[in-house]
Short mmCIF file of C-alpha atoms and ligand atoms in Angstrom, two decimals:
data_model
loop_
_atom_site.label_atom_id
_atom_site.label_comp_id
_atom_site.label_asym_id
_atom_site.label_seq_id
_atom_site.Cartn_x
_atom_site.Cartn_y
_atom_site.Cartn_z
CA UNK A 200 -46.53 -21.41 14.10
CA UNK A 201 -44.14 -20.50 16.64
CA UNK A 202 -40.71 -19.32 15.16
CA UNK A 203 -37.22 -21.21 15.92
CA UNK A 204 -34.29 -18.42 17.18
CA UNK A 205 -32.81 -18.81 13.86
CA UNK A 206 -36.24 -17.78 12.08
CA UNK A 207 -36.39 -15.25 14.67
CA UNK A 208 -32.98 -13.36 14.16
CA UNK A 209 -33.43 -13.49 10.37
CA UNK A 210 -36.54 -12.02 10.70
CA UNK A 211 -35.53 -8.94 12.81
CA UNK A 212 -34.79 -6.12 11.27
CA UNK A 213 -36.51 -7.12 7.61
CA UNK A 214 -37.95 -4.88 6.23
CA UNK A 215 -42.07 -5.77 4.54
CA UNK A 216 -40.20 -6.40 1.14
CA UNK A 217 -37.76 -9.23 2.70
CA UNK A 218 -34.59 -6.86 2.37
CA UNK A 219 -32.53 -7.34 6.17
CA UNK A 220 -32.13 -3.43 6.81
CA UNK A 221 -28.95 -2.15 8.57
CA UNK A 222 -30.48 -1.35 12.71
CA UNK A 223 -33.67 -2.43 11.48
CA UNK A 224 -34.37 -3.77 14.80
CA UNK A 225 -34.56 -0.07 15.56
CA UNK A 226 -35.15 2.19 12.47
CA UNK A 227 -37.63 2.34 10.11
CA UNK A 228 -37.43 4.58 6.93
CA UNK A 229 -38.32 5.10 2.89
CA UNK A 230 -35.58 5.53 0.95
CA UNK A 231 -37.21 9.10 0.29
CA UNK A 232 -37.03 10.04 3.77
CA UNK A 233 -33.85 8.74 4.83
CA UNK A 234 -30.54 10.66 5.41
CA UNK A 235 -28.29 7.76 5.02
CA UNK A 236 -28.34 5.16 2.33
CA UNK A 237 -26.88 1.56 2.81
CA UNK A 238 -25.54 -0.02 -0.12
CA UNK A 239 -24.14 -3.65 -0.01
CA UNK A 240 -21.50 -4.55 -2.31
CA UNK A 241 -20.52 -7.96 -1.76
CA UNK A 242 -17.63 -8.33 -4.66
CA UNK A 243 -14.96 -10.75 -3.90
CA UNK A 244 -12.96 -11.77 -7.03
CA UNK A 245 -9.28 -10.12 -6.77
CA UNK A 246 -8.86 -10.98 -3.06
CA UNK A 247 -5.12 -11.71 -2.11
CA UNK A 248 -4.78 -13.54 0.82
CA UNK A 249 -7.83 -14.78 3.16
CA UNK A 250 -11.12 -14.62 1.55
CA UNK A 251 -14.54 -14.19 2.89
CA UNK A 252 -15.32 -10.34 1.92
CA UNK A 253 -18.50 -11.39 0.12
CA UNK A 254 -19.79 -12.32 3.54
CA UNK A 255 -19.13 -8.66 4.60
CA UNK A 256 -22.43 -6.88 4.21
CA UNK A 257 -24.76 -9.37 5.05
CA UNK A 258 -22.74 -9.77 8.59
CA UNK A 259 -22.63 -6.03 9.13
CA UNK A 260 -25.92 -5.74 8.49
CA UNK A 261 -26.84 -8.66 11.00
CA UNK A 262 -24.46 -7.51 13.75
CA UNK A 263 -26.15 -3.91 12.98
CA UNK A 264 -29.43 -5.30 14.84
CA UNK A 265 -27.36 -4.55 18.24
CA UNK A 266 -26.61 -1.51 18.18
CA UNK A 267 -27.97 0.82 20.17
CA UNK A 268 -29.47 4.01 18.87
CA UNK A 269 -27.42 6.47 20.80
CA UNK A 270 -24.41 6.56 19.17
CA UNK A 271 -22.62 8.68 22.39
CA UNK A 272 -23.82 12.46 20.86
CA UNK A 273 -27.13 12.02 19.27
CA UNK A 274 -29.13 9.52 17.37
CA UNK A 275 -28.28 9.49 13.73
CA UNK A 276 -30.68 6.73 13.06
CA UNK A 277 -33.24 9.38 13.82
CA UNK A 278 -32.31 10.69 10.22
CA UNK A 279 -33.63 7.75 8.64
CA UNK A 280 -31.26 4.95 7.20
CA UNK A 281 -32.10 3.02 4.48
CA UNK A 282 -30.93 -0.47 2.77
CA UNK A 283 -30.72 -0.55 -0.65
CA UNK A 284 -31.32 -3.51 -2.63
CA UNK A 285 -28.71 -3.68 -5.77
CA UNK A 286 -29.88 -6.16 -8.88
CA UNK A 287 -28.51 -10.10 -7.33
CA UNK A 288 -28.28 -10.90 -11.26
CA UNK A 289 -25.81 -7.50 -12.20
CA UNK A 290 -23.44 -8.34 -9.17
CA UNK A 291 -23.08 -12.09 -10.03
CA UNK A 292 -21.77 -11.06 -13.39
CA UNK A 293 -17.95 -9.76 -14.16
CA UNK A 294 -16.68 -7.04 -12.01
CA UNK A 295 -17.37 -4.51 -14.59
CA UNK A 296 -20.90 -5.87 -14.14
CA UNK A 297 -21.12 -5.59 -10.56
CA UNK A 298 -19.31 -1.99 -10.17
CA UNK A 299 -21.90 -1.12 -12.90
CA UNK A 300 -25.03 -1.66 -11.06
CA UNK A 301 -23.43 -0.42 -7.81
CA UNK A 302 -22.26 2.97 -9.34
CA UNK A 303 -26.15 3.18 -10.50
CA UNK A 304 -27.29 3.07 -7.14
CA UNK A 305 -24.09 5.01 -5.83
CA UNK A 306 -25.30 8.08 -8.36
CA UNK A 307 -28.97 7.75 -7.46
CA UNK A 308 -28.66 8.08 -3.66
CA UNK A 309 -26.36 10.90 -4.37
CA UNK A 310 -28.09 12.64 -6.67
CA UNK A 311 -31.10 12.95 -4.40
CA UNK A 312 -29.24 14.41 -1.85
CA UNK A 313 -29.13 11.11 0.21
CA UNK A 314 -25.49 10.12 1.64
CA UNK A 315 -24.58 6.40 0.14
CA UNK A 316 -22.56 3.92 3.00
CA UNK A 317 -21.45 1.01 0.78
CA UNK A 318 -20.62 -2.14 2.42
CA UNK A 319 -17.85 -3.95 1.11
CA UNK A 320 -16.96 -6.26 -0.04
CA UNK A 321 -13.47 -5.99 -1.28
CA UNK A 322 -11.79 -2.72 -1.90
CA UNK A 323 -12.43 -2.26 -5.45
CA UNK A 324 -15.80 -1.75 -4.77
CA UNK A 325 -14.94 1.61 -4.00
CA UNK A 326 -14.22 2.31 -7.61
CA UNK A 327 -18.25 2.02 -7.86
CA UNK A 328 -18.43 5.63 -5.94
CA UNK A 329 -15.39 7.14 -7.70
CA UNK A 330 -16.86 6.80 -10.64
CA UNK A 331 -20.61 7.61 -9.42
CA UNK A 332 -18.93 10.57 -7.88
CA UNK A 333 -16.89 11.45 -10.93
CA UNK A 334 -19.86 11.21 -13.75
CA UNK A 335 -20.84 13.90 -16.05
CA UNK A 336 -23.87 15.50 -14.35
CA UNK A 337 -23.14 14.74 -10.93
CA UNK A 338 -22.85 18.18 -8.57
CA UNK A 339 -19.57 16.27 -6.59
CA UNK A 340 -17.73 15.72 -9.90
CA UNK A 341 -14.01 17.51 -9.80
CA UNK A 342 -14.84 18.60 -6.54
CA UNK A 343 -14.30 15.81 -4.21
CA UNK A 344 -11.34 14.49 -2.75
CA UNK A 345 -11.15 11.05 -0.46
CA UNK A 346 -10.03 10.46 2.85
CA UNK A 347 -8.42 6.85 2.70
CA UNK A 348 -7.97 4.21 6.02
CA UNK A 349 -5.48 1.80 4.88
CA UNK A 350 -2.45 -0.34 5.44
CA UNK A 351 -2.08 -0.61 1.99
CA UNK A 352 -1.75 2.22 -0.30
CA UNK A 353 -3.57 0.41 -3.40
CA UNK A 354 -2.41 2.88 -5.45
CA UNK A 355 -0.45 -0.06 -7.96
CA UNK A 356 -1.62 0.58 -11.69
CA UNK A 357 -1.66 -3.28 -11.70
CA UNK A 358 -2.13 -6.72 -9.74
CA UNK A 359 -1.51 -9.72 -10.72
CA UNK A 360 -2.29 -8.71 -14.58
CA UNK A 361 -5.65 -7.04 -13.19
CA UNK A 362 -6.48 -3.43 -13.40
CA UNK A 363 -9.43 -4.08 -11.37
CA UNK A 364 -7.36 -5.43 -8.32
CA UNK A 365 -8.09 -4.32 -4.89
CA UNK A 366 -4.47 -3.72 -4.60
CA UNK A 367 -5.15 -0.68 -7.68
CA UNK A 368 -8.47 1.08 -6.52
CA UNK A 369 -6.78 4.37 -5.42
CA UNK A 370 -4.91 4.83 -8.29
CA UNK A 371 -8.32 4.30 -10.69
CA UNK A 372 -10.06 6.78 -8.30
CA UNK A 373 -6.29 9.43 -8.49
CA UNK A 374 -6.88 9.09 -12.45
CA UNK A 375 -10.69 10.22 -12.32
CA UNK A 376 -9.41 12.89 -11.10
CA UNK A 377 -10.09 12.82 -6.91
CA UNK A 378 -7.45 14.03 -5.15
CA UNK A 379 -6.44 11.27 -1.79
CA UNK A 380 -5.17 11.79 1.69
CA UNK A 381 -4.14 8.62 3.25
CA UNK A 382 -3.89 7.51 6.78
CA UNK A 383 -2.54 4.80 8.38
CA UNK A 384 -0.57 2.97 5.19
CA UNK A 385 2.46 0.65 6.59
CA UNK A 386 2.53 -2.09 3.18
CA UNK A 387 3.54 -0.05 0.31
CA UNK A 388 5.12 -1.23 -2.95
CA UNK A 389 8.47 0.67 -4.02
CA UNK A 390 6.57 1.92 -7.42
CA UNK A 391 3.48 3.10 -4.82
CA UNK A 392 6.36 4.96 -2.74
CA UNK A 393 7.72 6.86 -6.09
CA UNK A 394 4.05 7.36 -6.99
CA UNK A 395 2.79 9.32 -3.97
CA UNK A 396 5.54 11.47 -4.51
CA UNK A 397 5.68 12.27 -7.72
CA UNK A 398 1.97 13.00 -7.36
CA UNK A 399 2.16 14.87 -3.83
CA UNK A 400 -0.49 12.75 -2.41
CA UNK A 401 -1.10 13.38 1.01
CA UNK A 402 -0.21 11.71 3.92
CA UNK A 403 0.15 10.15 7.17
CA UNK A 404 1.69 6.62 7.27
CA UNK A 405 0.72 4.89 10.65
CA UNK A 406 4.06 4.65 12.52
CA UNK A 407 3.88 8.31 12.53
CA UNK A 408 0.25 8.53 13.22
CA UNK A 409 0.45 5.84 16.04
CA UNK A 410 3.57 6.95 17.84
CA UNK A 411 2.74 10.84 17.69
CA UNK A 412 -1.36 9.56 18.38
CA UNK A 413 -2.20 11.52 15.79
CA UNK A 414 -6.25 12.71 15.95
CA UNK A 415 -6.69 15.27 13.87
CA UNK A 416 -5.72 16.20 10.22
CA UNK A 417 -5.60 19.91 8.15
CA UNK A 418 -6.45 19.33 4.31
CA UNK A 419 -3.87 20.93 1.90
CA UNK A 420 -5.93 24.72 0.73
CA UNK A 421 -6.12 22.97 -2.45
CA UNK A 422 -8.02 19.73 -1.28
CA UNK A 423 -11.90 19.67 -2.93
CA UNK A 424 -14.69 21.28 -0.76
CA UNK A 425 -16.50 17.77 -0.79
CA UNK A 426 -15.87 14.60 0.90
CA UNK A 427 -15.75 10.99 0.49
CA UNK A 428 -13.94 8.88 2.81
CA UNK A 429 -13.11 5.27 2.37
CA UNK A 430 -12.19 2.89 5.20
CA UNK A 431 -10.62 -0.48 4.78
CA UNK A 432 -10.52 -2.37 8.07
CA UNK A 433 -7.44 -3.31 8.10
CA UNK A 434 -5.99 0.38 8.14
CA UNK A 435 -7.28 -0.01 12.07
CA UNK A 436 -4.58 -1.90 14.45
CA UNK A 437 -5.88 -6.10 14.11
CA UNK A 438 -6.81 -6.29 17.59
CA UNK A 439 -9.83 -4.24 16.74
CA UNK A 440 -10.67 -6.07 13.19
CA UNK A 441 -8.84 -9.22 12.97
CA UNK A 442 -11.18 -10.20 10.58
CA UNK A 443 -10.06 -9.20 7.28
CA UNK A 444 -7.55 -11.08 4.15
CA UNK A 445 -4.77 -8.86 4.66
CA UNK A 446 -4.28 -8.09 8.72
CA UNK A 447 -0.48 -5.72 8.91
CA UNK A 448 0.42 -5.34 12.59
CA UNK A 449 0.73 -1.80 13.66
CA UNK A 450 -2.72 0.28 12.84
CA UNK A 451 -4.43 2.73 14.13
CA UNK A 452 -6.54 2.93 16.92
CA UNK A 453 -10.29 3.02 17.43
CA UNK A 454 -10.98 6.54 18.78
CA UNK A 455 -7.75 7.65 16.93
CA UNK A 456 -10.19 7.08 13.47
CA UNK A 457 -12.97 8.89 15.08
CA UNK A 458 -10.88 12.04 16.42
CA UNK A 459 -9.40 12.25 12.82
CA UNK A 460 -13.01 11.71 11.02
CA UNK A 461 -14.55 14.28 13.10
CA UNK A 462 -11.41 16.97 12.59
CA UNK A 463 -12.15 16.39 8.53
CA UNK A 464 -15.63 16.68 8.96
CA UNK A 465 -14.87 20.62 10.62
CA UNK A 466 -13.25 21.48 7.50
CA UNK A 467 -14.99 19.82 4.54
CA UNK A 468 -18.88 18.30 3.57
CA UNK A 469 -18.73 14.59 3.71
CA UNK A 470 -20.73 13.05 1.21
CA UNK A 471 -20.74 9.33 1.52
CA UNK A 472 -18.57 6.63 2.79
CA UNK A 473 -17.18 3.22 2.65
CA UNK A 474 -16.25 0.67 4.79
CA UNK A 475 -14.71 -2.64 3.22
CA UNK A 476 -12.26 -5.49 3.56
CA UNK A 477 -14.03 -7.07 6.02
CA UNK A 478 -14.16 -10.71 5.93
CA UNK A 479 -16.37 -12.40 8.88
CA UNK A 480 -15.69 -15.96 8.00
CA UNK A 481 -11.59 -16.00 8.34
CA UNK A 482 -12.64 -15.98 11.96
CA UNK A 483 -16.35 -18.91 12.44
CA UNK A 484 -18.22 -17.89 15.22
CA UNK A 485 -16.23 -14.66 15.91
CA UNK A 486 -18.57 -11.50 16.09
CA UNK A 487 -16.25 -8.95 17.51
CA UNK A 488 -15.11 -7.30 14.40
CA UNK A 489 -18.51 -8.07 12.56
CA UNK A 490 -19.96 -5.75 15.03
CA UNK A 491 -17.06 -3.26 15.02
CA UNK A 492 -17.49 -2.69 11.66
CA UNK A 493 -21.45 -1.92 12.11
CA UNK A 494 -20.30 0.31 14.78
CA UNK A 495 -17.79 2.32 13.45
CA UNK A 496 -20.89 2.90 10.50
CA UNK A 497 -23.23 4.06 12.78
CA UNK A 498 -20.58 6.28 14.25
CA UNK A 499 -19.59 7.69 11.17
CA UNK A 500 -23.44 8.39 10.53
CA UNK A 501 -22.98 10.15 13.76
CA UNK A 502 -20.07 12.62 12.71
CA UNK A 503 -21.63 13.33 9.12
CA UNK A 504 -25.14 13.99 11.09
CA UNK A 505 -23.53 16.49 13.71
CA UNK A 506 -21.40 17.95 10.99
CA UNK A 507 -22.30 21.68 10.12
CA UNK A 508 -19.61 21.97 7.33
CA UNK A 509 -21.18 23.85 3.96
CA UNK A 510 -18.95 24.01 1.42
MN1 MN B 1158 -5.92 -2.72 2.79
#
């Protein structure tokens, strides 16, 4: 029987066990062979302002089938990518549930030398790799520092009486012990202001990064010889990712990101990344930022393929 174009664009891209795969229109790979492991983490239960994040995987992974393989340098999908399937029973539970079973698959990509992408998803997924990063065992633990894209600092110890809040995941990954560098924060709380300096926390708020066009960064000598760089959305200006709860005017630019990606990438081994916040459905019909987000992954792939950093 013939398929209808909705049947048809579900279908592309699925893998033979039913599981969508990120530019499985054009790559096929075992999770054995492949460089690059996609994890979807659709948590949405702290979110402030416009909702939607849970939606944020699934459309990635849908506007992924667009992309073309040549991301500008080379073809990172030639190093296999991968979509993981985490348990749909563990991430309908409590958060601690769901950052739980995504930490599990976090530390098992990692641990067998694949690179973990998590989807978001709101930001506290994130805690999921902190804490998969930061386990007993694992080679990247008190070694790894993160590279954060934000307009928000979430470095508050609290939220709205939750720990667990978006608005806190920095701070939870700070007290594991990962040192941060921020870029692009321009919403900060006065407590998160006395905070990054009593703590030295790097950083480069956007006003300064935008008006200077900032595109590269030096990590203090002290910074971890390992990697792991989290990007919400709406660190980027909102004409590139409108979609997403908590837009602040003011962000940086598109090829400003890359620039300052690939400069960190010279100088330490990235090990994984995130990309989160996005939230497809404050905008119906609206693709652009869906797509920029699958993008940006690929590109990121890209820099972490090309990368000859060793620590
Ligand atoms: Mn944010």
């Amino acid at each position: 029987m013939a398929l209808s174009n909705t049947e048809k664009r579900h279908e592309y891209g699925t893998d033979k066990s039913g599981v969508k795969q990120f530019l499985g229109s054009e790559v096929s790979s075992s999770a054995e062979e492949a460089l690059f492991h996609i994890i979807p983490a659709p948590l949405e239960k702290s979110v402030s302002y416009g909702t939607g994040t849970s939606k944020g995987p699934a459309a990635i992974i849908e506007a992924s089938q667009q992309l073309e393989k040549w991301d500008g340098f080379s073809v990172p999908g030639d190093r296999g990518i991968f979509t993981r399937n985490p348990d749909k029973s563990a991430l309908s539970g409590s958060t601690e549930n769901f950052l739980e079973e995504i930490e599990k698959e976090i530390y098992s990509s990692l641990k067998d030398g694949h690179v973990p992408v998590m989807l978001g998803g709101e930001h506290t997924v994130s805690l999921a790799a902190f804490k998969a990063i930061s386990r007993s065992g694992s080679p990247f633990a008190g070694k790894t520092g993160i590279l954060h894209f934000d307009a928000h600092s979430d470095l508050r110890d609290i939220y709205e009486g939750d720990r667990l809040s978006h608005a806190c995941v920095m701070r939870r990954g700070f007290e594991l012990g990962l040192q941060l560098f921020q870029i692009g924060i321009r919403s900060l709380s006065p407590p998160e202001v006395l905070f990054r300096k009593e703590n030295g926390i790097s950083f480069i708020d956007a006003r300064e990064a935008v008006e200077k066009n900032i595109s590269s960064i030096a990590f203090p000598e002290d910074f971890p010889e390992y990697l792991y760089i989290s990007i919400d959305v709406d660190g980027f200006d909102p004409s590139i990712f409108p979609a997403t709860g908590t837009p602040e005017p003011g962000g940086l630019g598109w090829y400003q990101v890359h620039s300052i990606i690939e400069s960190a990438a010279k100088q330490r081994k990235i090990i994984g990344f995130d990309v989160v916040e996005l939230a497809p459905f404050t905008h119906p019909g609206f693709h652009a930022s869906d797509f920029a987000a699958a993008r940006l992954i690929y590109n990121v792939m890209g820099i972490i393929e090309r990368s000859t950093c060793k620590p």
